[in-house]
Amino acid sequence: YYIGGVVGKSEYYSGRIGNVNVDVVINQSSTYSVESVGGIAGNSEERIINSSATGKINVSGSEVGGLIGNGENGKISNSNSSVNIYGTSEVGGLVGKNRYSEITESYSTGNVTGDEEIGGLVGIVDRDRGLIKNSYSTSKVTGNRSVGGLVGYNDGKIRRSYFVGNVTGDTYAGGLVGWSVGNVKGSFWNTQTSGLIESDGGTGLNTSEMKSYWNFADSYYFAPDEINYFGLKNNSERQIILENETNIL
């Protein structure tokens, strides 16, 4: 089953979802495990732009996300989620499982809770074509195994993204990424708010360092902007200043 606040499954030939804002409450009534649950769509293969979700999702199952449960071969941009989420595995504040999809200039807030592969933004980035870029999370993340502030388990690419919330986990817990066999460049987490000094990828900085200018590996610079350090305050205020993208793409 695919369960979504707007649509269960959105296939690639459907076009795109744009300018959709929903407030959802999804509670599981059966004792059976469910799969692919999202605030907008349970499963999406198309582009989602300028969209958001708020509310609550409480299910026993996998691929659970505030915006999308399972993103396949699609794109998510300029979108956000503020959903309190409880799932079992592959649970993320924005997307539960990101499979071959791109997530850019998007963010998540709210509480994200589960067992394994739990992330503030994405639970699992699956396969090497999955990409997260210019995005962040301020979520409170709680899980047992493969728990990360931004991503629980990463087998893709993470670029120019950050985390500034709190993380609690038992095994493979990281401030930015819990467990990674993928590639992470130009990305950061706040060691003070997260409570963690370790991550399987990324650079840990304290609050003062994250609010000051950055010149990481002489490759780029980000303008500081209070807590939203990359200037990603909302969909219309993106102030990322790049001096040279070549070294981090």
Coordinates of C-alpha atoms in Angstrom, one line a residue:
Y1 CA 0.0 0.0 0.0
Y2 CA 1.1 3.6 -0.6
I3 CA -0.3 6.1 1.8
G4 CA -0.1 9.9 1.2
G5 CA -1.9 13.0 2.4
V6 CA -2.6 14.0 -1.2
V7 CA -1.9 10.9 -3.3
G8 CA -0.8 7.4 -2.6
K9 CA 1.5 7.0 -5.6
S10 CA 2.6 9.7 -8.1
E11 CA 4.1 8.1 -11.2
Y12 CA 6.7 9.7 -13.5
Y13 CA 4.3 10.3 -16.4
S14 CA 1.9 12.2 -14.1
G15 CA 3.7 15.5 -14.5
R16 CA 4.7 17.3 -11.3
I17 CA 3.4 18.4 -7.9
G18 CA 3.8 22.1 -7.3
N19 CA 2.7 24.7 -4.7
V20 CA 0.9 22.1 -2.5
N21 CA 0.7 22.8 1.2
V22 CA -1.0 20.2 3.5
D23 CA -1.6 19.6 7.1
V24 CA -1.9 15.8 7.7
V25 CA -2.7 13.4 10.5
I26 CA -2.0 9.8 9.6
N27 CA -2.5 7.2 12.3
Q28 CA -2.3 3.5 11.6
S29 CA -5.4 1.6 12.6
S30 CA -4.4 -1.9 11.7
T31 CA -1.8 -4.2 13.2
Y32 CA -0.2 -4.9 9.8
S33 CA 3.1 -3.2 8.9
V34 CA 2.7 -0.6 6.2
E35 CA 5.2 0.8 3.6
S36 CA 5.7 4.1 1.8
V37 CA 3.8 6.7 3.9
G38 CA 4.2 10.4 3.3
G39 CA 2.6 13.7 4.1
I40 CA 2.1 14.5 0.4
A41 CA 2.7 11.1 -1.3
G42 CA 3.6 7.6 -0.2
N43 CA 5.6 7.0 -3.3
S44 CA 6.7 9.6 -5.9
E45 CA 8.5 9.3 -9.2
E46 CA 8.0 12.9 -10.4
R47 CA 9.1 16.4 -9.5
I48 CA 7.9 18.1 -6.3
I49 CA 8.5 21.8 -6.1
N50 CA 7.5 24.6 -3.7
S51 CA 5.5 22.3 -1.5
S52 CA 5.2 21.7 2.2
A53 CA 3.6 19.5 4.9
T54 CA 2.8 19.9 8.6
G55 CA 1.1 17.6 11.1
K56 CA 1.7 14.1 12.4
I57 CA 2.4 10.6 11.1
N58 CA 2.3 7.6 13.4
V59 CA 2.7 4.2 11.8
S60 CA 4.4 0.8 12.2
G61 CA 6.3 0.4 8.9
S62 CA 9.1 1.5 6.6
E63 CA 9.7 4.3 4.1
V64 CA 8.0 7.0 6.1
G65 CA 8.6 10.7 5.4
G66 CA 7.1 14.0 6.3
L67 CA 6.8 14.9 2.6
I68 CA 7.4 11.7 0.7
G69 CA 7.7 8.1 1.9
N70 CA 9.7 6.7 -1.0
G71 CA 11.2 9.0 -3.7
E72 CA 12.3 7.2 -6.9
N73 CA 13.9 8.8 -9.9
G74 CA 12.3 12.1 -9.1
K75 CA 13.3 15.5 -7.8
I76 CA 12.3 17.5 -4.7
S77 CA 13.2 21.2 -4.6
N78 CA 12.2 24.3 -2.6
S79 CA 10.1 22.2 -0.3
N80 CA 9.9 21.6 3.4
S81 CA 8.3 19.5 6.1
S82 CA 7.4 20.2 9.7
V83 CA 5.8 16.8 10.7
N84 CA 6.2 14.8 13.9
I85 CA 6.9 11.3 12.6
Y86 CA 7.0 7.9 14.2
G87 CA 7.9 4.9 12.0
T88 CA 9.9 1.7 12.2
S89 CA 12.7 1.9 9.6
E90 CA 13.8 4.2 6.7
V91 CA 12.2 7.2 8.4
G92 CA 13.0 10.8 7.5
G93 CA 11.7 14.3 8.3
L94 CA 11.4 15.1 4.6
V95 CA 11.8 11.7 2.8
G96 CA 11.9 8.2 4.2
K97 CA 13.9 6.6 1.3
N98 CA 15.6 8.6 -1.4
R99 CA 16.2 6.2 -4.2
Y100 CA 17.8 7.6 -7.4
S101 CA 16.2 11.0 -6.5
E102 CA 17.5 14.5 -6.0
I103 CA 16.7 16.7 -3.1
T104 CA 17.8 20.4 -3.4
E105 CA 17.1 23.6 -1.4
S106 CA 14.7 21.9 1.0
Y107 CA 14.5 21.4 4.8
S108 CA 12.8 19.7 7.6
T109 CA 11.8 20.4 11.3
G110 CA 9.8 18.4 13.8
N111 CA 10.5 15.2 15.7
V112 CA 11.6 12.0 13.8
T113 CA 11.5 8.7 15.7
G114 CA 12.0 5.1 14.7
D115 CA 14.2 2.1 15.1
E116 CA 16.8 2.0 12.2
E117 CA 17.9 4.1 9.3
I118 CA 16.4 7.3 10.9
G119 CA 17.4 10.8 9.7
G120 CA 16.3 14.3 10.3
L121 CA 16.0 15.0 6.5
V122 CA 16.2 11.5 4.9
G123 CA 16.1 8.1 6.5
I124 CA 18.2 6.4 3.8
V125 CA 19.8 7.6 0.6
D126 CA 19.7 4.4 -1.4
R127 CA 22.0 3.8 -4.4
D128 CA 24.7 6.1 -5.7
R129 CA 22.4 8.3 -7.8
G130 CA 20.6 9.6 -4.8
L131 CA 21.6 13.2 -4.1
I132 CA 21.0 15.8 -1.3
K133 CA 22.2 19.3 -2.0
N134 CA 21.8 22.7 -0.4
S135 CA 19.4 21.4 2.2
Y136 CA 19.2 21.2 6.0
S137 CA 17.3 19.9 9.0
T138 CA 16.7 21.2 12.5
S139 CA 14.8 18.1 13.6
K140 CA 15.0 16.1 16.9
V141 CA 16.0 12.6 15.8
T142 CA 15.7 9.5 17.9
G143 CA 16.4 5.9 16.9
N144 CA 18.5 2.8 17.6
R145 CA 20.7 1.9 14.6
S146 CA 21.9 4.1 11.7
V147 CA 20.7 7.3 13.1
G148 CA 21.9 10.6 11.7
G149 CA 21.0 14.3 12.1
L150 CA 20.6 14.7 8.3
V151 CA 20.7 11.1 7.0
G152 CA 20.5 7.8 8.8
Y153 CA 22.2 5.6 6.1
N154 CA 23.9 7.1 3.1
D155 CA 24.8 5.3 -0.1
G156 CA 24.5 8.3 -2.3
K157 CA 25.9 11.9 -2.4
I158 CA 25.5 14.7 0.1
R159 CA 26.6 18.2 -0.9
R160 CA 26.5 21.6 0.9
S161 CA 24.0 20.6 3.5
Y162 CA 23.8 20.8 7.3
F163 CA 22.1 19.7 10.6
V164 CA 21.5 21.8 13.7
G165 CA 19.1 19.7 15.7
N166 CA 19.5 17.0 18.3
V167 CA 20.4 13.3 17.8
T168 CA 19.9 10.3 20.1
G169 CA 20.9 6.8 18.9
D170 CA 22.6 3.6 20.1
T171 CA 24.5 2.1 17.2
Y172 CA 26.0 4.0 14.2
A173 CA 24.7 7.4 15.4
G174 CA 26.2 10.5 13.9
G175 CA 25.7 14.2 14.0
L176 CA 25.3 14.4 10.2
V177 CA 25.2 10.8 9.0
G178 CA 24.8 7.7 11.0
W179 CA 26.4 5.2 8.6
S180 CA 27.7 6.1 5.1
V181 CA 29.2 4.1 2.3
G182 CA 28.5 7.0 -0.1
N183 CA 30.1 10.4 -0.5
V184 CA 29.8 13.5 1.7
K185 CA 31.3 16.8 0.8
G186 CA 31.0 20.4 2.0
S187 CA 28.5 19.5 4.7
F188 CA 28.3 20.2 8.5
W189 CA 26.6 19.6 11.8
N190 CA 26.4 21.4 15.0
T191 CA 28.3 19.5 17.7
Q192 CA 26.6 21.4 20.5
T193 CA 23.0 21.1 19.6
S194 CA 23.4 17.5 18.3
G195 CA 25.2 16.3 21.4
L196 CA 27.5 14.3 19.1
I197 CA 31.1 14.9 18.0
E198 CA 31.2 12.0 15.6
S199 CA 29.6 11.4 12.2
D200 CA 30.3 9.0 9.3
G201 CA 30.9 12.0 7.0
G202 CA 30.8 15.8 7.2
T203 CA 32.5 18.3 9.5
G204 CA 31.5 19.0 13.0
L205 CA 31.4 22.7 14.1
N206 CA 30.3 24.4 17.3
T207 CA 27.5 27.1 17.2
S208 CA 30.0 30.0 17.0
E209 CA 31.8 28.4 14.1
M210 CA 28.7 27.7 12.2
K211 CA 27.5 31.2 12.5
S212 CA 30.7 32.7 11.3
Y213 CA 31.9 32.6 7.7
W214 CA 33.2 29.3 6.2
N215 CA 35.9 28.7 3.7
F216 CA 36.1 25.0 3.7
A217 CA 38.9 23.5 1.7
D218 CA 39.1 26.8 -0.2
S219 CA 36.3 25.7 -2.3
Y220 CA 33.3 27.8 -1.3
Y221 CA 31.8 30.3 1.1
F222 CA 28.4 30.4 2.8
A223 CA 26.9 33.6 4.1
P224 CA 25.9 33.3 7.7
D225 CA 22.2 33.8 8.5
E226 CA 21.4 33.1 12.2
I227 CA 20.4 29.5 12.7
N228 CA 19.7 28.9 9.0
Y229 CA 23.4 29.2 8.2
F230 CA 23.1 28.8 4.5
G231 CA 20.4 31.4 4.2
L232 CA 17.8 28.8 3.4
K233 CA 15.2 30.6 5.6
N234 CA 12.3 29.8 3.2
N235 CA 11.8 29.1 -0.5
S236 CA 12.3 32.7 -1.5
E237 CA 15.4 33.5 0.6
R238 CA 18.3 31.4 -0.6
Q239 CA 21.6 33.2 -0.1
I240 CA 24.1 30.6 -0.9
I241 CA 27.3 32.2 -2.3
L242 CA 29.5 29.8 -4.1
E243 CA 33.0 30.7 -5.1
N244 CA 33.8 27.5 -6.9
E245 CA 31.5 24.5 -7.2
T246 CA 34.0 22.3 -9.2
N247 CA 35.6 20.7 -6.1
I248 CA 32.4 19.6 -4.5
L249 CA 30.1 18.4 -7.3

